[in-house]
Amino acid sequence: MPYATITGWGKCLPPATLTNEDLATFIETSDEWIKSRTGISQRHISHVDTSALASIAAKRALAAAGLEGSDLDMIILATASPDTLIPNIASTVQAEVGAKCAAFDINAACSGFLYGVGLATAQIKSGQSQRILVIGAERLTFYLDWSRRDTAVLFGDGAGAVIIEATDKEEGILSYELNNDPSARDILKAGFGTAMDRFDSASLDFYLQFDGQEIFKRAITGMGRLSAKVLDNCGLTKEDVDLVIPHQANERIIDTLVSRMKIDKQKAFVNIANYGNTSAATIPIAICDALEQGRIQPGQKILSCAFGAGLTSAALLIQWGERITPIAVSDAQLPECKETGLELVKRAADYFNAKAQ
Ligand code: ACO
């Protein structure tokens, strides 16, 4: 049976950023509160659709693997904020990269990318596919209620992608676990104009149900349980783990997770300060950053885990291959952005603040 290994990676962060100080100009919050409670300093705000972010990340991942779009057998795009529900936005990426293959979106919220990697691994191990592009891409800031300080401070936009290829070498995704707990689906719930009553304009509004403390607790339990399981599946222990790449929803969640698992905190990769929670895009962006910073080395064992609305959870254990540098670098770029992060969100902030009066 072949192994499934990561051979390419790419990320796309929109250029405009919104700092904690920017946020404090239109909601009652402070840099001190956000940093101390979450670890976030700034987030990126997109001026383009989710599919545009995804397409750039995909082109960069293809170049890093030394492949063309036409080499792909499948495209899996994880997102909870697609620019269209029908058709899927994987098809936009497919057209952009010139692929002739299966392409579909999945929604497992913040765990979506790891779900996609799990599906791709199974597809490759079954012999059905040789090369799969898995993307996590989000534009959640487009859907936020910017008058709610409990959630507006948490999220950011971005995309990340990997190429997963079949190999005979004993490396790559050694084990994965996916789970969902529907009993807690109401503690994180958002409707983006998905009306209860299609003919009542009030119900067309965005709504958000969010119980941060309950999510916090369940995130640690869910990620901890599945992380232990993937290690166990491989006959490994926490001592074998070289690097942990966890979902970045709150730095305190990451600290508690590794402390409960008795893994050295220095082994946890944390980049939440720059991006906030980019949901499904978080882990592929973190993989790219970890490679750029030299935190991933050949042959290392990497534990990755995530948690999100659903409530979904996922974990995987990767044994990285030999190559930690891209084969080529794509020159794909987003269109220029002429506005600041504050300008991009200001109209939505004014709308929601007027409504909240
Ligand atoms: N600025 C200032 N004060 C704030 C803000 C803010 N942005 N948000 C909340 N507060 C206030 C609250 O009103 C409350 O004030 P009160 O004591 O006067 O009532 C106080 O701060 C404490 O609020 P808590 O909700 O208890 O704060 P907590 O320490 O739990 O942190 C947080 C909230 C950051 C949301 C945390 O619960 C969390 O990280 N939860 C899990 C992450 C999460 O839910 N992410 C969403 C995506 S799901 C996922 O990715 C897994």
XYZ file of C-alpha atoms and ligand atoms in Angstrom:
408
model
C 0.000 0.000 0.000
C 1.472 3.428 -0.898
C 2.172 6.139 1.660
C 0.791 9.677 1.343
C 3.356 12.443 1.838
C 3.367 16.236 1.662
C 5.533 17.438 -1.225
C 4.353 21.039 -1.718
C 3.035 23.878 0.403
C 1.912 27.456 -0.104
C 0.063 30.190 1.737
C -1.687 33.423 0.840
C -2.286 36.191 3.335
C -4.135 39.269 2.067
C -1.940 42.366 2.545
C -4.257 44.534 4.698
C -4.024 44.041 8.451
C -6.213 45.152 11.341
C -4.400 45.637 14.651
C -5.915 45.365 18.120
C -5.552 49.157 18.386
C -7.545 49.541 15.135
C -10.313 47.384 16.621
C -10.398 49.505 19.767
C -11.368 52.519 17.620
C -14.833 51.078 16.984
C -15.555 48.450 19.695
C -14.998 48.488 23.435
C -11.826 46.450 23.722
C -8.107 46.936 24.205
C -4.810 45.577 22.911
C -4.040 44.445 26.457
C -7.280 42.398 26.787
C -6.973 40.741 23.380
C -3.282 39.885 23.731
C -3.529 38.567 27.275
C -6.720 36.520 26.691
C -5.971 35.198 23.199
C -2.371 35.909 22.116
C -3.605 37.803 19.026
C -1.961 41.090 17.973
C -3.337 41.542 14.471
C -5.320 39.760 11.761
C -5.371 40.010 7.951
C -8.484 41.367 6.204
C -9.143 40.212 2.661
C -10.168 42.521 -0.190
C -10.851 39.508 -2.444
C -13.045 36.395 -2.328
C -12.026 33.207 -0.532
C -11.462 31.450 -3.868
C -8.906 34.105 -4.885
C -6.910 33.514 -1.683
C -7.206 29.756 -2.237
C -6.026 29.982 -5.853
C -2.822 31.841 -4.967
C -2.016 29.407 -2.129
C -2.687 26.517 -4.556
C -0.356 27.914 -7.256
C 2.396 28.374 -4.671
C 1.928 24.809 -3.353
C 2.040 23.387 -6.896
C 5.276 25.269 -7.645
C 6.798 24.074 -4.359
C 6.039 20.469 -5.401
C 7.339 21.068 -8.941
C 3.936 20.172 -10.419
C 1.416 21.646 -12.859
C -2.328 21.816 -12.231
C -2.760 19.180 -14.939
C -0.866 16.683 -12.723
C -3.612 16.712 -10.071
C -6.119 13.900 -9.543
C -8.262 15.739 -7.006
C -8.793 19.119 -5.326
C -10.282 19.263 -1.816
C -11.033 22.751 -0.514
C -11.943 23.143 3.165
C -13.848 26.327 3.958
C -16.717 27.627 6.060
C -16.778 30.918 4.141
C -17.032 30.108 0.412
C -17.795 32.972 -2.000
C -20.571 30.836 -3.530
C -22.454 27.858 -2.108
C -23.225 26.605 -5.601
C -20.990 25.889 -7.393
C -18.253 24.868 -4.996
C -15.219 27.140 -4.979
C -12.786 24.257 -5.527
C -13.959 24.563 -9.140
C -12.700 28.184 -9.257
C -9.276 27.024 -8.053
C -9.397 24.172 -10.565
C -9.988 26.604 -13.435
C -7.204 28.876 -12.134
C -4.602 26.098 -11.972
C -5.758 24.325 -15.151
C -6.569 20.966 -13.546
C -8.760 18.244 -15.048
C -9.876 16.235 -12.047
C -12.436 15.869 -9.246
C -12.900 19.030 -7.167
C -15.108 19.715 -4.165
C -15.492 21.799 -0.998
C -15.869 20.458 2.517
C -17.059 22.260 5.645
C -15.731 20.955 8.942
C -15.070 24.505 10.210
C -11.646 24.900 11.847
C -10.922 21.160 11.479
C -11.670 21.284 7.742
C -8.087 21.178 6.499
C -7.216 18.122 8.616
C -10.437 16.456 7.439
C -9.285 17.143 3.872
C -5.826 15.690 4.527
C -7.483 12.593 6.044
C -9.702 12.111 2.982
C -6.761 12.666 0.624
C -4.628 10.153 2.531
C -7.336 7.486 2.284
C -7.787 8.222 -1.423
C -4.048 7.850 -2.072
C -3.654 4.736 0.067
C -6.534 3.094 -1.812
C -4.598 3.624 -5.053
C -7.353 5.779 -6.600
C -5.259 8.974 -6.651
C -1.596 9.889 -6.976
C -1.554 13.643 -6.386
C -4.088 15.665 -4.418
C -4.270 19.374 -3.663
C -5.764 20.105 -0.212
C -6.562 23.717 0.615
C -7.872 25.516 3.687
C -9.181 28.987 2.829
C -11.343 31.446 4.739
C -12.679 34.982 4.581
C -14.481 34.970 7.911
C -14.043 38.709 8.464
C -16.585 39.230 5.671
C -19.237 37.534 7.834
C -18.422 38.841 11.315
C -20.726 40.998 13.391
C -18.251 43.816 13.980
C -20.231 45.183 16.934
C -19.599 42.016 19.008
C -16.328 42.209 20.854
C -16.527 38.595 22.000
C -16.012 37.328 18.445
C -14.854 40.255 16.253
C -11.408 40.176 17.850
C -10.789 36.470 17.216
C -10.790 35.844 13.460
C -8.753 36.670 10.363
C -8.549 35.787 6.661
C -6.090 33.689 4.680
C -5.429 30.479 2.809
C -2.925 27.648 2.858
C -2.493 24.594 0.666
C -0.503 21.386 0.445
C 0.148 18.810 -2.260
C -0.102 15.226 -1.053
C 1.522 12.582 -3.246
C 1.733 8.803 -3.250
C 5.139 7.380 -2.344
C 6.671 3.978 -1.560
C 8.813 5.529 1.171
C 7.580 4.953 4.720
C 6.768 8.598 5.495
C 4.006 11.172 5.320
C 0.634 10.915 7.038
C 1.125 7.951 9.364
C -2.257 8.184 11.072
C -5.315 10.417 11.249
C -8.484 10.572 13.348
C -11.628 12.580 12.589
C -14.589 13.091 14.885
C -17.712 15.180 15.409
C -19.826 15.789 18.522
C -23.269 16.988 17.407
C -24.512 17.373 20.993
C -22.531 20.622 21.134
C -23.366 21.969 17.700
C -25.287 24.952 19.140
C -22.386 26.425 21.148
C -20.813 27.724 17.936
C -23.338 28.472 15.270
C -23.474 31.112 12.570
C -26.007 31.924 9.882
C -24.782 34.142 7.124
C -28.080 35.306 5.654
C -29.358 31.718 5.692
C -32.903 32.646 6.657
C -35.199 30.720 8.964
C -38.057 32.383 7.095
C -37.048 33.308 3.564
C -39.721 36.023 3.339
C -38.911 37.773 6.615
C -36.131 40.283 6.001
C -35.204 40.361 9.732
C -34.318 36.687 9.642
C -32.014 37.303 6.682
C -29.568 38.950 9.068
C -26.335 37.333 10.142
C -26.526 35.645 13.529
C -23.906 34.082 15.750
C -24.311 31.807 18.748
C -21.031 31.560 20.612
C -20.123 30.193 24.028
C -16.374 30.839 24.181
C -15.722 29.190 27.535
C -17.522 25.976 26.614
C -15.692 25.829 23.247
C -12.422 26.416 25.113
C -12.982 23.385 27.373
C -14.212 21.068 24.634
C -11.379 22.126 22.297
C -8.776 20.914 24.779
C -10.578 17.649 25.529
C -11.322 16.863 21.854
C -7.853 17.672 20.507
C -6.163 15.903 23.427
C -8.160 12.705 22.959
C -7.568 12.437 19.202
C -3.903 13.402 19.522
C -3.359 10.569 22.001
C -5.186 8.244 19.617
C -3.042 8.986 16.534
C 0.097 8.434 18.590
C -1.306 5.194 19.927
C -2.277 4.067 16.394
C 1.407 4.293 15.430
C 2.741 2.732 18.621
C 4.367 6.068 19.509
C 4.359 8.222 22.629
C 4.486 11.955 23.269
C 8.286 11.682 23.619
C 8.464 10.780 19.910
C 6.823 14.062 18.860
C 9.249 16.668 17.501
C 6.735 19.429 16.761
C 3.062 20.126 17.500
C 1.130 22.214 14.975
C -2.208 22.869 16.672
C -5.195 24.903 15.536
C -4.700 28.538 16.517
C -7.923 29.701 18.186
C -6.398 30.948 21.429
C -2.824 30.730 22.697
C -4.168 29.722 26.126
C -5.880 26.693 24.526
C -2.523 25.640 23.020
C -0.689 26.140 26.333
C -3.281 24.088 28.231
C -3.324 21.356 25.572
C 0.437 20.755 25.574
C 0.650 21.058 29.337
C -2.093 18.410 29.806
C -0.369 16.173 27.246
C 2.919 16.772 29.102
C 4.625 17.898 25.907
C 7.341 20.552 26.188
C 5.782 23.958 25.363
C 8.774 24.766 23.134
C 7.572 22.014 20.773
C 4.264 23.809 20.085
C 4.235 25.997 16.985
C 2.356 29.248 17.660
C 1.707 31.986 15.082
C -1.688 33.270 16.277
C -0.252 36.740 17.061
C -0.020 37.602 13.353
C -3.212 36.075 11.996
C -5.863 35.393 14.673
C -7.977 32.325 14.023
C -8.150 31.698 10.268
C -10.308 28.586 10.760
C -9.603 25.939 8.082
C -6.654 27.969 6.753
C -4.840 27.937 10.095
C -2.904 24.682 9.914
C -1.650 24.895 6.305
C -0.518 28.490 6.980
C 1.250 27.257 10.134
C 2.953 24.448 8.159
C 4.301 27.060 5.696
C 5.486 29.350 8.520
C 7.095 26.447 10.385
C 9.012 25.466 7.222
C 10.081 29.073 6.567
C 11.317 29.372 10.162
C 13.275 26.098 10.032
C 11.020 24.505 12.665
C 10.338 21.496 10.387
C 13.335 19.272 9.638
C 13.613 16.106 7.484
C 12.194 12.978 9.108
C 10.579 14.792 12.045
C 7.359 13.544 13.590
C 4.736 16.266 13.616
C 1.468 16.094 15.526
C -1.291 18.351 14.218
C -4.739 18.772 15.764
C -7.768 20.999 15.357
C -11.204 21.710 16.692
C -14.138 23.642 15.267
C -17.872 24.169 14.914
C -19.886 21.011 14.602
C -18.223 20.321 16.989
C -15.549 18.753 14.823
C -12.153 17.572 15.947
C -9.240 16.018 14.079
C -5.643 14.969 14.597
C -2.903 13.612 12.396
C 0.619 12.397 12.746
C 3.026 13.268 9.958
C 6.526 11.995 9.411
C 8.024 14.730 7.263
C 9.950 13.627 4.146
C 13.459 14.672 3.048
C 12.672 17.977 1.345
C 12.030 21.123 3.392
C 12.574 23.666 0.604
C 10.310 24.352 -2.398
C 11.313 22.989 -5.822
C 10.175 26.260 -7.409
C 8.538 29.505 -6.333
C 5.357 30.755 -7.995
C 5.083 34.424 -8.965
C 1.279 34.388 -8.493
C 0.069 37.455 -6.593
C -3.246 38.852 -5.401
C -4.539 42.025 -7.061
C -3.341 45.176 -5.307
C -5.294 46.313 -2.252
C -5.722 50.085 -2.003
C -7.479 50.141 1.383
C -6.271 49.616 4.937
C -7.693 46.838 7.113
C -9.649 49.438 9.061
C -11.119 50.912 5.867
C -12.109 47.417 4.659
C -14.134 46.626 7.809
C -15.374 50.148 8.619
C -18.586 50.001 6.587
C -19.593 46.689 8.197
C -18.610 48.022 11.639
C -20.763 51.160 11.141
C -23.701 48.995 9.975
C -23.541 46.594 12.926
C -22.895 49.339 15.485
C -25.927 51.336 14.217
C -28.049 48.174 14.408
C -26.854 47.426 17.955
C -27.940 50.924 19.218
N -12.479 43.037 24.874
C -12.655 43.347 26.165
N -13.422 42.626 26.995
C -14.011 41.529 26.488
C -13.866 41.138 25.145
C -13.061 41.934 24.325
N -12.842 41.671 23.028
N -14.575 40.007 24.934
C -15.150 39.693 26.114
N -14.821 40.607 27.041
C -15.213 40.667 28.451
C -16.493 39.937 28.714
O -17.595 40.777 28.448
C -16.356 39.604 30.170
O -16.664 40.755 30.933
P -17.516 40.608 32.305
O -16.621 39.781 33.190
O -17.651 42.032 32.732
O -18.762 39.930 31.915
C -14.850 39.351 30.339
O -14.234 39.987 29.218
C -14.483 37.897 30.360
O -15.127 37.237 29.274
P -14.934 35.698 29.038
O -15.794 35.268 27.898
O -15.084 34.994 30.336
O -13.417 35.658 28.595
P -12.502 34.416 28.386
O -11.301 34.548 29.222
O -13.280 33.134 28.431
O -12.030 34.626 26.882
C -12.464 33.840 24.631
C -12.984 34.658 25.808
C -11.174 34.496 24.158
C -13.477 33.861 23.511
C -12.180 32.399 25.107
O -13.324 31.882 25.773
C -11.838 31.488 23.962
O -10.778 31.576 23.394
N -12.703 30.529 23.626
C -12.387 29.481 22.705
C -11.969 29.958 21.351
C -13.129 30.117 20.457
O -14.240 29.977 20.881
N -12.827 30.391 19.192
C -13.871 30.493 18.230
C -13.709 29.540 17.117
S -13.930 27.919 17.523
C -12.479 27.261 17.213
O -11.751 27.757 16.466
C -12.154 26.096 17.925
